[in-house]
Amino acid sequence: MTERKRILSGMRPTGRLHLGNLHGALDNWIELQRQYDCFFFVADWHALTTDYATPGEIKNNTWEMILDWLSAGLDPEYCTLFIQSDIKEHAELYLLLGMITPLPWLERNPTYKDQQQQLDTKDLSTYGFLGYPVLQAADIIIYKAHGVPVGRDQLPHVELTREIARRFNFMYDREVFPIPDPLLTEVPVLPGIDGRKMSKSYGNAIFITEAEDSVREKISMMLTDFHRVRRSDPGDPELSTVFAYHKLYSSPSEVVEIAEGCRSAQMGCVECKQRLAKNMLEKLRPLREKRLQLEQDMDLVREIITAGNAKARGEATRTINEVRATVGVSAWQ
Ligand code: TRP
């Protein structure tokens, strides 16, 4: 049997996941887990690069996110799930990569300046934040990953990882690290209930294991075609957030029916929303049930992560030993 290619990806611990996370990344991970040797981890040190002043939520968010991963269908039989800060070898490789990474590569990283501007309530002129992509490079190459499934926003980080890996191999004249490929997950941005991009911080998100009543209420607040003032006015479904969701959660024939009902004013927004709620809740029911079950069995969840950590640590240790020998810095070897 040929070895399966290795895939690695991580998410910062943001707590409970929303539908944007599910359709943007998690569904893709679940798809990949049977085909590849997958490693997925919680990037809690990365969370600390921006939230170092208020780290209180990180621990809780880590377990919340892991519960949602398992509820959505990441399966520890198929993939290795672990927590970054439990694998100290990432930190050692990060330090060694820091030695060979030219400062201008980091200073011209587009997400560096971008994020500094966007998160302007936080002081991000720190060494740790500048080094964010070096830590990410260490995460990836310590597992000798071949592919890294990411969204478009992370492409500069994977590109930097490739450059750092190449530079290491070249500098020490040894092909220690394979050069990883980004696996771009193209997903249209999912609108939140207010029509803007779905984001926890905008308060417009629907969570993947949210209670039924709460989902119904959020759907009832969703924006529709705002030109359609009266029930008897014809509407344009393409202007409606509700319709964008029907495309994800309703059958193709129902989508056609809804579009026609909207255009001809035969169907009102209330009915359209009720139908969406029914279809969405039906699809999310297994996730919600799995989550309730897992919450009753946190020992099992901890065991899954303990086992994943052990496997990840084994791989990371193997690489870091090779790296130490290659750099030749350990006086005892
Ligand atoms: N920076 C990534 C994000 O914000 C998270 C991340 C950390 C990651 N390390 C990684 C993703 C390694 C892929 C591979 O989404």
XYZ file of C-alpha atoms and ligand atoms in Angstrom:
348
model
C 0.000 0.000 0.000
C 1.318 3.428 -0.836
C 1.445 5.849 2.072
C -1.443 8.246 2.145
C -0.460 11.854 1.673
C -0.399 13.892 4.820
C -2.751 16.822 5.331
C -2.528 19.290 8.181
C -4.663 22.218 9.218
C -5.483 24.218 12.304
C -8.128 26.582 13.627
C -7.797 29.221 16.254
C -10.059 28.404 19.211
C -13.028 30.726 18.748
C -15.442 28.608 20.799
C -18.642 27.257 19.322
C -18.502 27.098 15.532
C -21.017 28.787 13.255
C -22.385 27.851 9.852
C -19.679 29.889 8.135
C -17.016 27.726 9.820
C -18.933 24.573 8.935
C -19.344 25.288 5.240
C -16.041 27.129 4.906
C -13.630 24.670 6.499
C -15.041 21.889 8.613
C -17.084 20.157 5.890
C -13.946 20.100 3.811
C -11.868 18.575 6.613
C -14.517 15.885 7.104
C -14.365 15.155 3.392
C -10.570 14.861 3.442
C -10.255 12.633 6.507
C -10.976 9.364 4.713
C -8.669 10.004 1.788
C -5.613 11.380 3.527
C -3.555 11.001 6.664
C -5.074 14.039 8.367
C -3.800 16.029 11.342
C -6.112 18.752 12.669
C -5.292 20.895 15.664
C -6.422 23.752 17.872
C -4.040 26.684 17.348
C -4.246 28.022 20.888
C -0.807 29.656 20.850
C -1.908 31.511 17.750
C -4.939 32.783 19.669
C -2.527 34.107 22.271
C -0.714 36.268 19.694
C -3.775 38.522 19.547
C -5.476 37.789 22.897
C -2.456 37.745 25.191
C -4.004 40.425 27.410
C -7.254 38.493 27.910
C -6.373 34.819 27.605
C -9.169 33.674 29.934
C -11.453 32.354 27.217
C -8.901 30.359 25.248
C -9.073 27.213 27.366
C -12.847 27.033 27.340
C -13.017 27.915 23.648
C -10.629 25.072 22.895
C -12.972 22.433 24.352
C -16.053 24.087 22.860
C -14.474 23.915 19.427
C -13.314 20.320 19.853
C -16.865 19.332 20.859
C -18.187 20.939 17.684
C -15.520 19.258 15.533
C -16.574 15.867 16.824
C -20.281 16.722 16.593
C -19.914 17.719 12.954
C -18.213 14.456 12.069
C -14.464 14.677 12.473
C -13.722 11.109 13.418
C -10.718 10.169 15.583
C -10.711 6.758 13.865
C -9.640 8.542 10.712
C -7.806 11.663 11.742
C -5.460 12.863 14.459
C -6.893 15.662 16.594
C -4.628 17.557 18.963
C -3.893 20.815 20.763
C -0.923 22.909 19.647
C 0.232 24.010 23.112
C 0.468 20.357 24.215
C 3.170 19.689 21.645
C 6.144 21.725 22.841
C 8.207 20.645 19.840
C 6.317 23.258 17.792
C 7.883 25.904 20.007
C 11.398 24.563 19.537
C 11.063 24.426 15.772
C 9.532 27.919 15.813
C 12.635 29.169 17.622
C 15.011 27.508 15.181
C 13.065 28.739 12.152
C 13.163 32.214 13.669
C 16.948 32.148 13.274
C 16.790 31.756 9.513
C 13.701 33.823 8.655
C 14.603 37.232 7.196
C 12.731 40.024 8.941
C 11.517 41.636 5.678
C 9.593 38.434 4.814
C 7.507 38.992 7.929
C 7.212 42.751 7.645
C 5.781 42.528 4.149
C 3.270 39.809 5.067
C -0.077 41.338 4.013
C -2.087 39.889 6.912
C 0.309 41.473 9.409
C -0.521 45.075 8.542
C -4.130 44.221 7.732
C -4.854 42.655 11.082
C -3.026 45.376 12.965
C -5.391 47.876 11.380
C -8.525 45.815 11.800
C -7.943 44.792 15.398
C -7.051 48.333 16.377
C -8.266 47.951 19.952
C -5.404 45.527 20.598
C -1.732 46.379 20.652
C -0.317 44.081 18.012
C 3.102 45.647 17.661
C 4.610 42.649 19.404
C 7.330 40.209 18.469
C 4.869 37.321 18.888
C 2.404 38.769 16.420
C 5.073 39.487 13.825
C 6.220 35.898 14.238
C 2.712 34.454 13.728
C 3.529 32.964 10.313
C 6.804 31.457 11.571
C 4.841 29.563 14.226
C 2.385 28.521 11.529
C 5.273 27.290 9.369
C 6.546 25.234 12.315
C 3.034 23.746 12.807
C 2.965 22.615 9.212
C 6.456 21.357 8.494
C 7.013 19.600 11.832
C 4.523 17.009 10.479
C 6.113 17.061 7.015
C 2.653 17.826 5.637
C 2.126 17.673 1.872
C -1.109 19.630 1.795
C -2.639 22.391 3.887
C -6.381 23.015 3.409
C -6.989 26.714 4.027
C -9.169 29.593 2.964
C -7.896 32.321 0.682
C -6.948 34.586 3.601
C -4.297 32.065 4.711
C -2.523 31.723 1.355
C 0.239 34.225 2.208
C 1.035 32.177 5.322
C 1.342 28.949 3.380
C 3.500 30.706 0.786
C 5.777 31.930 3.571
C 5.898 28.411 4.988
C 7.118 27.136 1.626
C 9.831 29.783 1.520
C 10.989 29.053 5.051
C 11.063 25.282 4.393
C 13.078 25.801 1.202
C 15.490 28.110 2.959
C 16.034 25.617 5.771
C 16.692 22.730 3.359
C 19.065 24.908 1.346
C 20.923 26.397 4.290
C 21.666 23.058 5.944
C 22.040 21.241 2.651
C 19.510 18.560 3.431
C 15.948 17.879 2.273
C 14.467 17.688 5.739
C 11.142 19.269 4.852
C 8.810 18.559 1.932
C 7.415 21.776 0.440
C 3.702 21.846 1.357
C 0.967 22.779 -1.119
C -1.992 24.928 -0.140
C -5.330 23.223 -0.817
C -7.592 26.152 -1.422
C -11.148 25.747 -0.202
C -13.221 27.992 -2.418
C -16.436 28.824 -0.656
C -18.656 31.792 -1.208
C -18.763 33.954 1.892
C -21.778 32.921 3.922
C -23.917 35.876 4.947
C -24.903 36.284 8.583
C -28.492 37.051 9.576
C -27.891 40.753 8.862
C -26.481 40.085 5.389
C -22.872 40.911 6.301
C -20.247 38.160 6.364
C -21.057 35.695 9.137
C -18.758 36.306 12.056
C -18.946 35.663 15.757
C -17.720 39.172 16.481
C -20.501 40.764 14.392
C -23.129 38.957 16.462
C -24.845 37.760 13.271
C -23.943 34.072 13.422
C -26.013 30.911 13.643
C -24.110 28.243 15.561
C -23.949 24.702 14.253
C -25.305 23.136 17.425
C -27.578 25.984 18.471
C -30.942 25.237 20.148
C -33.903 24.891 17.774
C -35.925 27.829 19.085
C -32.971 30.105 18.898
C -32.256 29.108 15.269
C -35.912 29.725 14.382
C -35.781 33.149 15.948
C -32.598 34.089 14.105
C -34.033 32.950 10.787
C -37.136 35.049 11.442
C -34.830 38.082 11.766
C -32.944 37.377 8.534
C -32.952 39.985 5.806
C -35.076 39.442 2.737
C -35.425 41.577 -0.397
C -35.969 44.956 1.222
C -37.826 46.247 -1.858
C -40.581 43.808 -1.040
C -42.483 45.933 1.417
C -45.949 44.341 1.198
C -46.813 40.669 1.028
C -48.374 41.300 -2.395
C -45.183 42.859 -3.854
C -43.111 40.548 -6.049
C -39.586 39.990 -4.698
C -36.132 39.198 -6.025
C -34.851 36.090 -4.242
C -31.247 36.857 -5.195
C -31.373 39.874 -2.871
C -32.495 37.769 0.066
C -30.224 36.217 2.664
C -32.915 33.637 3.324
C -32.706 32.475 -0.273
C -28.911 32.140 -0.084
C -29.527 29.662 2.726
C -32.242 27.785 0.853
C -29.607 27.004 -1.761
C -27.584 25.261 0.935
C -30.330 23.541 2.883
C -33.285 22.905 0.578
C -33.716 20.440 -2.276
C -33.172 21.765 -5.825
C -36.875 21.473 -6.596
C -37.821 23.366 -3.455
C -35.286 26.080 -4.311
C -37.010 26.546 -7.692
C -40.428 26.616 -6.037
C -39.296 29.219 -3.519
C -37.717 31.439 -6.160
C -40.902 31.360 -8.215
C -43.088 31.918 -5.165
C -41.028 34.997 -4.299
C -40.979 36.458 -7.810
C -44.713 35.983 -8.269
C -45.547 37.096 -4.722
C -47.363 33.831 -4.177
C -45.198 32.935 -1.238
C -44.644 35.323 1.650
C -41.409 35.821 3.564
C -42.834 34.226 6.682
C -43.564 30.939 4.964
C -40.229 31.042 3.157
C -38.436 31.418 6.485
C -40.449 28.663 8.138
C -39.472 26.296 5.375
C -35.825 27.231 5.731
C -35.966 26.677 9.489
C -37.442 23.221 8.987
C -34.825 22.163 6.422
C -31.868 23.656 8.267
C -32.860 22.184 11.607
C -33.318 18.787 10.015
C -29.776 18.851 8.605
C -28.285 20.098 11.858
C -30.215 17.706 14.120
C -27.592 14.919 14.079
C -24.911 17.447 15.027
C -26.969 18.764 17.904
C -27.717 15.267 19.159
C -24.080 14.212 18.921
C -23.048 17.293 20.846
C -25.492 16.578 23.700
C -24.181 13.041 23.888
C -20.536 14.161 23.960
C -21.203 16.794 26.624
C -22.291 13.924 28.882
C -19.029 12.115 28.219
C -16.210 14.618 28.519
C -13.883 11.831 29.677
C -14.185 10.316 26.224
C -13.470 13.682 24.596
C -10.376 14.135 26.735
C -9.237 10.611 25.855
C -9.590 11.371 22.162
C -7.370 14.420 22.516
C -4.865 12.650 24.773
C -4.496 9.947 22.126
C -4.253 12.525 19.331
C -1.648 14.493 21.264
C 0.419 11.330 21.779
C 0.375 10.530 18.085
C 1.193 14.112 17.087
C 3.976 14.262 19.671
C 5.514 11.083 18.262
C 5.653 12.580 14.783
C 6.864 15.965 15.988
C 9.598 14.378 18.109
C 10.889 12.425 15.144
C 11.169 15.596 13.067
C 12.678 17.734 15.799
C 15.408 15.110 16.405
C 16.235 15.243 12.735
C 16.244 19.044 12.848
C 18.558 19.136 15.872
C 20.975 16.783 14.152
C 20.789 18.816 10.951
C 21.382 22.188 12.574
C 24.016 20.533 14.767
C 23.386 22.634 17.822
C 22.967 19.925 20.457
C 26.260 19.478 22.306
C 25.256 15.998 23.519
C 24.487 14.426 20.198
N -3.654 30.958 10.998
C -4.720 29.985 10.827
C -6.049 30.727 10.862
O -6.151 31.775 11.420
C -4.694 28.922 11.887
C -3.459 28.074 11.789
C -2.429 28.043 12.668
C -3.164 27.134 10.773
N -1.493 27.143 12.279
C -1.902 26.567 11.114
C -3.829 26.729 9.605
C -1.303 25.602 10.303
C -3.205 25.771 8.800
C -1.959 25.227 9.158
O -7.015 30.231 10.338
